[in-house]
């Protein structure tokens, strides 16, 4: 389409049609105040802070498309006074006493008050006390701070796909509600936390992050979550000059997750209370005694030739490569996992499909970002959903078809008649794989059990159950240790957490974990992602990559 001509503050400009006035003005570098508008969300034009004048008429810049012959003015007295009036009314409507608010200093409403030089309440302030909902484990909802911009409602549906938040009543009585107006902590909220990320004021805040520090007091590290094989893009806010994380946000620019996060990625690593394994210990007749890292290096060096290694899929590629270098072809996966049908669809392409089949996983509980994609298409775009499982699956209530996994052949008859089918599956047996493989009209997305299961596969590391005089076990998921025949072996275990299985070890080594280490892994799409180191280790632990490099005789600086 041809460009159109409009005037902006008296100057003629050529713009491409289809854009909003706000988009054009921001491309021209003209600042327009906004509040309900938030770039990843659909514009809704409710706060009216962005008004501009077009041929004498005030229009919301965020929702008005450009059209020929517009004569946009952004700085007339009418525009400035209208914006100021809107702001004065917003400050009056609920209890915006900034000094009592957790987000003071980084609140978009407060910033606008400063921008417009508001130094007093122009109208009588609203006396009514609104509820504070503290029922949720991770989130506080303080309705006194709410400006009814509905960013939370839109983010919960349009992006996160959960459709939990909504609104009731009208005008001054409008309230943001969860489900049919029940406490957020009792609602169907899955704790993705996107509502808190997009809230412009202190109306929805993360409990754990409260009062830990403002964004300007933080270093922001862009990296990927390594707590599941999705590998969502995250922004980690680390307090400047300190060794703790203030909060984790979804990264809007991530080509894996485009801002979406799940409970695990946003909250669980910050609430990690599992008991850490610390120090280096050797078992003798009197129990475990501590030894130094130098003693450990010597002990390990002597045993590698007669040893084999077991690894899990929580290890980074760099750690796995070093273990392969040390143990050659005697490296095995601790936990059995075959990738049955290779995935042939990316997370980006998962959007806008007609028919989703989800097998053996409850996407409200695990792989949450995949769940968001499926739900926003099923609830928002009316795509069809089939759930196949052997146990309760909370997605079933959204599904058009629900099958027990033993009735897979019946389910397949329906799937075969659909077009544009995606099968998202986990943990199925060989008969089920055979049935699924017969589908010619479907794309497949396999959900691996461990973060770097694909990394193990790429390095040719497979599960086996063999033994040796010395068995070295590396990783976090030690389930597989239960089944190994190692009672006559000397077992070295390198792991970050205390665990029921670690008593089998003769040598126990606590290793760095989470944000204390860095490395790469392959996510479920096969993308190589980087996890940055954010924190100094706070426990007495060994950095596995550095330790393995030392065994190989390579000097590597301990960071
Ligand atoms: Fe345009 Fe709110 S930002 S109406």
XYZ file of C-alpha atoms and ligand atoms in Angstrom:
563
model
C 0.000 0.000 0.000
C 1.115 3.524 -0.739
C 2.308 5.825 2.006
C -0.070 8.506 3.173
C 0.629 12.111 4.016
C -0.276 13.612 7.374
C 0.795 16.658 9.339
C 2.439 16.329 12.742
C 2.850 19.519 14.747
C 2.752 21.537 11.516
C 5.234 19.461 9.500
C 4.183 17.196 6.664
C 5.269 13.565 7.028
C 4.771 10.441 4.957
C 3.719 7.381 6.933
C 2.732 3.866 6.079
C -0.960 3.103 6.530
C -1.995 0.527 9.142
C 0.013 2.150 11.892
C -1.472 3.855 14.906
C -0.856 7.528 15.598
C 1.166 6.467 18.650
C 3.445 4.254 16.533
C 4.029 7.072 14.061
C 4.726 9.610 16.808
C 7.160 7.332 18.588
C 8.980 6.678 15.279
C 9.280 10.441 14.930
C 10.729 10.623 18.444
C 7.748 12.503 19.860
C 7.015 11.505 23.435
C 3.401 10.666 24.233
C 2.477 9.666 27.789
C 0.715 6.288 28.062
C -0.606 4.173 30.876
C -3.001 1.464 29.688
C -0.881 0.976 26.573
C 1.818 -1.698 26.806
C 3.684 -2.740 23.697
C 3.176 -6.527 23.669
C -0.560 -6.131 24.415
C -3.400 -5.160 22.094
C -4.168 -1.445 22.521
C -7.439 -0.722 24.290
C -7.578 3.064 24.708
C -9.078 3.192 28.178
C -6.918 5.587 30.201
C -6.958 8.437 27.635
C -3.573 9.778 28.689
C -2.238 9.551 25.170
C -4.748 11.956 23.638
C -3.628 14.115 20.722
C -5.557 16.661 18.697
C -6.574 15.959 15.103
C -8.329 18.813 13.306
C -9.690 20.073 16.631
C -10.837 16.686 17.960
C -9.083 14.825 20.813
C -8.228 11.246 19.908
C -6.382 8.436 21.707
C -3.067 7.999 19.907
C -2.724 4.344 20.937
C -5.913 3.168 19.202
C -6.364 5.629 16.335
C -5.008 4.463 12.967
C -3.366 7.064 10.772
C -5.428 8.253 7.817
C -4.795 10.738 5.001
C -4.949 14.446 5.779
C -4.670 14.067 9.540
C -3.361 17.171 11.264
C -1.951 15.825 14.524
C -0.966 18.177 17.292
C 0.648 16.837 20.426
C 1.317 19.947 22.448
C -1.727 22.249 22.304
C -3.170 23.559 25.594
C -6.213 21.354 24.945
C -4.009 18.230 24.740
C -1.878 19.081 27.761
C -4.855 20.062 29.927
C -6.782 16.925 28.978
C -3.877 14.686 29.851
C -3.378 16.520 33.118
C -7.041 16.260 34.030
C -7.044 12.521 33.348
C -4.019 12.143 35.563
C -5.512 14.221 38.367
C -8.638 12.067 38.277
C -6.567 8.885 38.324
C -4.652 10.046 41.374
C -7.903 10.931 43.091
C -9.797 7.775 42.350
C -8.013 5.346 44.679
C -5.379 5.607 47.379
C -2.223 6.632 45.534
C -0.109 7.783 48.464
C 3.251 7.057 46.911
C 5.332 7.130 50.086
C 3.472 4.055 51.365
C 3.809 2.103 48.148
C 6.357 -0.624 47.484
C 6.953 0.446 43.880
C 7.496 4.124 44.635
C 10.351 5.319 42.467
C 9.523 2.949 39.620
C 5.767 3.439 39.272
C 4.496 4.584 35.893
C 1.646 6.583 37.474
C 4.080 8.337 39.795
C 6.408 9.095 36.868
C 3.487 10.681 35.008
C 2.584 12.775 38.065
C 6.165 14.031 38.084
C 6.137 14.663 34.340
C 2.986 16.790 34.645
C 4.178 18.542 37.801
C 1.297 17.410 39.997
C 2.087 18.795 43.440
C -1.260 18.364 45.173
C -4.528 16.475 44.862
C -6.753 18.640 42.680
C -9.960 16.848 43.687
C -11.081 15.321 46.995
C -9.469 11.898 47.306
C -11.624 8.862 47.322
C -12.112 7.606 50.877
C -13.212 4.073 50.170
C -10.854 1.328 51.304
C -10.336 -1.380 48.734
C -9.315 -4.944 49.633
C -5.747 -6.223 49.625
C -5.674 -9.848 48.447
C -2.784 -11.631 50.129
C -4.117 -15.146 49.529
C -1.650 -16.055 46.780
C 1.710 -17.659 47.625
C 3.720 -15.366 45.331
C 1.582 -12.327 44.497
C -0.126 -9.513 46.409
C -3.039 -7.743 44.762
C -3.683 -4.336 46.317
C -6.813 -2.900 44.748
C -6.111 0.483 46.359
C -3.260 1.007 43.881
C -5.159 -0.163 40.812
C -5.704 2.281 37.933
C -7.914 -0.143 35.984
C -5.600 -0.136 32.990
C -6.412 -3.873 32.569
C -2.886 -4.680 31.490
C -3.004 -7.635 33.931
C -6.287 -8.895 32.474
C -4.999 -8.618 28.917
C -1.596 -10.162 29.690
C -3.245 -13.074 31.522
C -5.379 -13.875 28.474
C -3.690 -12.537 25.326
C -0.149 -13.624 26.202
C -0.155 -16.102 29.073
C -3.335 -17.799 27.867
C -4.686 -18.484 31.350
C -7.790 -16.251 31.240
C -7.941 -16.092 35.041
C -8.215 -12.333 35.554
C -11.221 -10.323 34.533
C -13.269 -7.435 35.798
C -16.678 -6.889 37.347
C -18.965 -3.899 37.881
C -18.558 -0.682 35.940
C -17.174 2.819 36.274
C -15.854 3.747 39.684
C -16.939 0.365 41.096
C -14.924 -1.665 38.586
C -12.788 -4.322 40.253
C -10.182 -6.671 38.816
C -11.192 -10.182 39.821
C -9.870 -13.719 39.577
C -12.227 -16.331 38.095
C -15.744 -15.551 39.380
C -14.455 -13.155 42.048
C -12.646 -15.479 44.401
C -9.329 -14.842 46.201
C -6.422 -15.056 43.779
C -4.785 -17.787 45.874
C -7.875 -19.986 45.540
C -8.438 -19.260 41.853
C -7.267 -21.144 38.768
C -4.146 -18.910 38.661
C -1.090 -21.006 37.744
C 1.371 -18.423 39.153
C 3.017 -17.404 35.899
C 3.348 -13.906 37.418
C 2.929 -12.004 34.149
C 0.261 -9.773 35.767
C 2.853 -8.471 38.251
C 5.372 -7.911 35.456
C 3.029 -5.701 33.412
C 1.302 -3.815 36.256
C 2.295 -0.133 35.992
C 1.682 0.639 39.681
C 1.935 -1.209 42.987
C -1.417 -2.941 42.495
C 0.095 -6.358 41.710
C 3.497 -7.109 43.161
C 5.740 -10.126 43.698
C 5.857 -10.886 47.412
C 9.412 -12.081 47.488
C 10.770 -9.143 45.500
C 9.012 -6.518 47.599
C 11.376 -3.992 49.156
C 14.513 -5.807 47.908
C 15.409 -2.976 45.566
C 14.305 -0.996 42.545
C 15.196 -1.730 38.954
C 17.706 1.139 38.823
C 19.473 -0.458 41.770
C 19.844 -3.727 39.877
C 22.091 -5.125 37.185
C 19.942 -6.810 34.539
C 21.274 -10.052 33.095
C 19.568 -11.452 30.002
C 19.801 -15.225 29.927
C 17.720 -18.403 29.733
C 15.978 -20.386 32.417
C 17.487 -23.862 32.754
C 14.877 -25.396 35.029
C 13.108 -27.236 32.242
C 13.811 -27.975 28.558
C 11.740 -25.017 27.295
C 14.583 -22.611 28.193
C 12.508 -19.413 28.411
C 14.280 -16.092 27.998
C 14.589 -14.289 31.330
C 15.708 -10.922 32.662
C 17.424 -11.446 35.993
C 17.535 -8.389 38.263
C 20.520 -8.744 40.565
C 20.980 -6.108 43.254
C 23.999 -3.964 42.387
C 26.924 -4.632 44.698
C 25.104 -7.505 46.414
C 24.888 -11.220 45.814
C 21.152 -11.794 45.521
C 18.456 -11.676 42.887
C 15.657 -9.166 43.311
C 13.309 -10.629 40.704
C 13.077 -12.530 37.456
C 11.016 -11.247 34.524
C 10.184 -12.862 31.202
C 12.274 -11.402 28.361
C 9.968 -9.888 25.705
C 12.767 -10.183 23.133
C 13.356 -13.900 23.673
C 12.785 -15.849 20.472
C 11.940 -18.901 22.599
C 9.243 -17.517 24.871
C 8.533 -13.854 23.925
C 8.081 -12.737 27.513
C 6.054 -15.662 28.824
C 7.300 -17.466 31.917
C 5.895 -20.125 34.201
C 5.890 -20.430 37.976
C 9.087 -22.447 37.913
C 11.073 -19.912 35.915
C 9.789 -16.810 37.657
C 9.545 -17.936 41.254
C 10.831 -21.385 42.125
C 14.552 -20.752 41.789
C 14.122 -17.779 44.138
C 12.199 -19.897 46.644
C 14.595 -22.844 46.460
C 14.773 -24.234 49.977
C 16.125 -27.670 49.160
C 19.057 -28.561 51.381
C 22.342 -27.953 49.591
C 25.162 -30.455 49.688
C 28.304 -28.655 50.714
C 31.988 -29.465 50.967
C 33.909 -32.536 49.818
C 33.579 -35.635 51.979
C 35.031 -39.153 51.995
C 33.420 -42.037 53.805
C 35.540 -44.187 56.137
C 34.771 -46.489 59.051
C 33.708 -43.536 61.189
C 31.450 -41.861 58.650
C 32.187 -38.954 56.316
C 35.208 -36.711 56.811
C 36.066 -33.564 54.899
C 38.924 -33.400 52.411
C 40.303 -30.529 50.353
C 39.765 -29.915 46.623
C 43.430 -30.748 45.962
C 43.001 -34.095 47.721
C 39.881 -34.723 45.659
C 41.721 -33.964 42.408
C 44.417 -36.474 43.289
C 41.866 -39.083 44.346
C 39.880 -38.737 41.132
C 42.896 -38.646 38.790
C 44.031 -42.059 40.054
C 40.664 -43.690 39.468
C 39.475 -42.432 36.086
C 41.096 -45.223 34.065
C 39.153 -47.851 35.960
C 36.028 -45.762 36.190
C 32.830 -45.075 34.333
C 30.664 -41.950 34.499
C 26.936 -41.480 34.829
C 25.491 -38.082 33.983
C 22.033 -36.554 33.987
C 20.404 -34.017 31.695
C 20.804 -31.089 34.082
C 24.471 -30.766 33.117
C 25.553 -28.158 30.598
C 27.155 -29.092 27.267
C 30.556 -27.855 28.424
C 30.433 -30.073 31.528
C 29.299 -33.067 29.494
C 32.058 -32.532 26.929
C 34.717 -32.469 29.646
C 33.313 -35.645 31.202
C 33.365 -37.281 27.752
C 36.958 -36.196 27.318
C 37.904 -37.740 30.647
C 35.935 -40.977 30.453
C 35.903 -41.390 26.641
C 33.098 -43.758 25.608
C 32.418 -44.858 29.168
C 29.851 -42.149 29.845
C 26.200 -43.137 30.325
C 22.924 -41.356 31.018
C 21.830 -41.976 34.593
C 18.140 -41.714 33.822
C 16.699 -43.648 30.890
C 15.216 -41.526 28.125
C 14.852 -42.155 24.436
C 13.611 -39.374 22.177
C 10.861 -41.382 20.429
C 9.770 -39.190 17.521
C 11.974 -36.197 16.866
C 10.298 -32.825 17.141
C 9.620 -31.067 13.851
C 8.014 -27.859 15.055
C 9.358 -24.824 16.916
C 7.586 -23.047 19.750
C 6.959 -20.072 17.437
C 5.215 -22.331 14.934
C 3.117 -23.873 17.698
C 0.923 -20.769 17.666
C -2.142 -20.525 15.441
C -2.721 -24.238 14.882
C -6.156 -25.768 14.482
C -5.886 -28.913 16.545
C -3.692 -29.606 19.574
C -3.159 -33.068 21.029
C -1.502 -33.162 24.448
C -0.351 -36.555 25.676
C 0.917 -37.530 29.112
C 1.554 -34.090 30.561
C -0.446 -31.481 32.440
C 0.732 -28.224 30.890
C -0.683 -26.213 33.783
C 1.904 -27.904 35.993
C 4.941 -28.430 33.790
C 6.370 -26.923 30.591
C 4.192 -23.902 31.462
C 5.206 -21.775 28.493
C 4.088 -24.523 26.098
C 0.852 -24.559 28.112
C 0.440 -20.821 27.564
C 0.727 -21.237 23.796
C -1.791 -24.072 23.721
C -4.263 -22.341 26.052
C -4.243 -18.977 24.322
C -5.025 -20.748 21.070
C -7.652 -23.077 22.535
C -9.446 -20.509 24.713
C -8.617 -17.392 22.726
C -8.615 -18.637 19.127
C -11.061 -21.532 19.514
C -8.579 -24.144 18.342
C -9.550 -27.728 19.206
C -7.842 -29.622 22.023
C -7.542 -33.337 22.698
C -6.051 -34.509 26.000
C -4.778 -38.071 26.321
C -3.512 -39.153 29.706
C -3.644 -41.927 32.246
C -4.313 -39.679 35.215
C -6.078 -36.428 36.142
C -5.094 -33.654 33.784
C -6.286 -30.118 34.538
C -6.277 -29.264 30.813
C -9.095 -31.776 30.326
C -11.739 -29.218 31.283
C -10.753 -27.136 28.242
C -10.637 -30.113 25.890
C -13.008 -31.064 23.101
C -11.877 -34.675 23.413
C -10.478 -36.541 26.429
C -9.096 -40.067 26.191
C -7.415 -42.466 28.533
C -4.055 -43.391 27.083
C -5.112 -47.016 26.729
C -7.707 -45.847 24.191
C -5.064 -44.211 22.005
C -6.222 -46.020 18.823
C -9.727 -44.535 19.182
C -8.196 -41.092 19.669
C -6.099 -41.558 16.554
C -9.184 -42.138 14.432
C -10.354 -38.619 15.329
C -6.900 -37.067 14.886
C -6.518 -38.537 11.405
C -9.584 -36.587 10.230
C -8.172 -33.203 11.342
C -5.857 -30.848 9.555
C -3.077 -28.731 11.008
C -2.526 -31.058 13.984
C 0.258 -30.717 16.546
C 0.966 -33.579 18.918
C 2.705 -32.479 22.117
C 3.764 -35.505 24.056
C 5.864 -36.882 26.866
C 6.687 -40.237 28.328
C 4.961 -42.800 26.119
C 5.685 -46.502 25.643
C 6.806 -48.277 22.482
C 3.256 -49.352 21.455
C 2.041 -45.792 21.791
C 5.017 -44.513 19.803
C 4.171 -46.969 17.016
C 0.574 -45.723 16.913
C 1.619 -42.081 16.884
C 4.180 -42.686 14.163
C 1.359 -43.728 11.844
C 0.021 -40.161 11.839
C 0.896 -38.463 8.583
C -1.077 -35.275 9.177
C 0.658 -34.146 12.365
C 3.663 -32.213 13.577
C 5.308 -33.450 16.765
C 6.759 -31.705 19.787
C 8.447 -34.007 22.262
C 8.789 -32.728 25.837
C 12.060 -34.105 27.217
C 12.277 -35.047 30.875
C 15.469 -33.150 31.603
C 16.668 -29.672 30.612
C 19.521 -30.859 28.420
C 18.202 -34.253 27.332
C 18.911 -33.178 23.737
C 22.506 -32.319 24.705
C 22.982 -35.884 25.964
C 21.511 -37.166 22.729
C 23.761 -34.976 20.571
C 26.814 -36.290 22.416
C 25.621 -39.870 21.921
C 25.241 -40.455 25.659
C 22.707 -43.207 26.281
C 21.356 -44.937 29.332
C 22.956 -48.207 30.379
C 23.211 -50.165 33.572
C 26.741 -51.417 33.871
C 29.183 -51.300 36.691
C 32.890 -50.772 37.288
C 35.350 -50.589 40.139
C 34.849 -46.798 40.284
C 31.547 -45.193 39.403
C 31.345 -41.409 39.027
C 27.905 -39.835 39.131
C 27.363 -36.211 38.051
C 24.091 -34.301 38.201
C 20.990 -33.264 40.087
C 18.405 -35.927 39.223
C 19.750 -38.959 41.050
C 16.617 -41.122 40.614
C 18.517 -43.492 38.328
C 21.010 -44.245 41.093
C 18.366 -46.466 42.722
C 18.590 -48.951 39.878
C 22.354 -49.091 39.357
C 24.197 -52.192 40.413
C 26.921 -50.405 42.371
C 27.100 -52.119 45.717
C 30.648 -53.389 45.067
C 31.877 -50.161 43.502
C 33.500 -47.096 44.960
C 31.003 -44.371 44.103
C 31.815 -40.684 43.630
C 28.755 -38.422 43.592
C 28.937 -34.793 42.399
C 25.581 -33.176 43.082
C 24.164 -29.893 44.417
C 21.495 -31.171 46.828
C 21.150 -33.552 49.750
C 19.276 -36.568 48.435
C 18.061 -39.985 49.669
C 20.505 -41.715 47.326
C 23.719 -39.963 48.289
C 24.495 -42.272 51.214
C 25.601 -44.782 48.522
C 28.570 -42.530 47.784
C 32.056 -43.111 49.130
C 33.054 -39.648 47.980
C 30.485 -36.862 48.083
C 31.035 -33.526 46.407
C 28.666 -30.553 46.654
C 28.631 -28.699 43.337
C 27.503 -25.219 42.293
C 23.971 -24.877 41.054
C 21.399 -22.555 39.527
C 22.614 -19.003 38.999
C 26.041 -19.895 40.429
C 27.168 -21.562 37.196
C 27.160 -20.893 33.478
C 26.986 -22.976 30.359
C 24.916 -23.912 27.344
C 22.153 -26.429 26.775
C 19.843 -27.510 23.964
C 16.193 -26.732 24.587
C 13.301 -28.868 23.364
C 13.428 -27.161 19.948
C 17.133 -28.009 19.627
C 18.196 -24.358 20.091
C 21.529 -23.921 21.848
C 20.839 -21.547 24.751
C 23.176 -19.882 27.203
C 22.725 -19.744 30.922
C 24.774 -16.882 32.405
C 26.333 -16.970 35.815
C 24.648 -14.348 37.998
C 25.693 -15.046 41.586
C 28.832 -15.946 43.484
C 28.380 -19.357 45.140
C 27.262 -18.822 48.721
C 27.938 -22.374 49.812
C 31.170 -24.316 50.040
C 30.782 -25.983 46.653
C 32.876 -27.062 43.692
C 32.399 -25.555 40.230
C 32.152 -28.691 38.119
C 33.524 -27.197 34.893
C 36.560 -25.767 36.645
C 37.142 -28.987 38.541
C 36.967 -31.162 35.417
C 39.324 -28.792 33.581
C 41.796 -29.101 36.425
C 41.667 -32.901 36.204
C 42.445 -32.567 32.509
C 45.444 -30.460 33.443
C 44.060 -27.241 32.021
C 44.529 -24.195 34.116
C 41.214 -22.459 34.461
C 40.623 -19.505 36.641
C 38.129 -20.168 39.418
C 35.579 -17.354 39.134
Fe -3.804 5.395 25.058
Fe -4.263 4.655 27.602
S -2.389 4.875 26.597
S -5.666 5.368 26.120
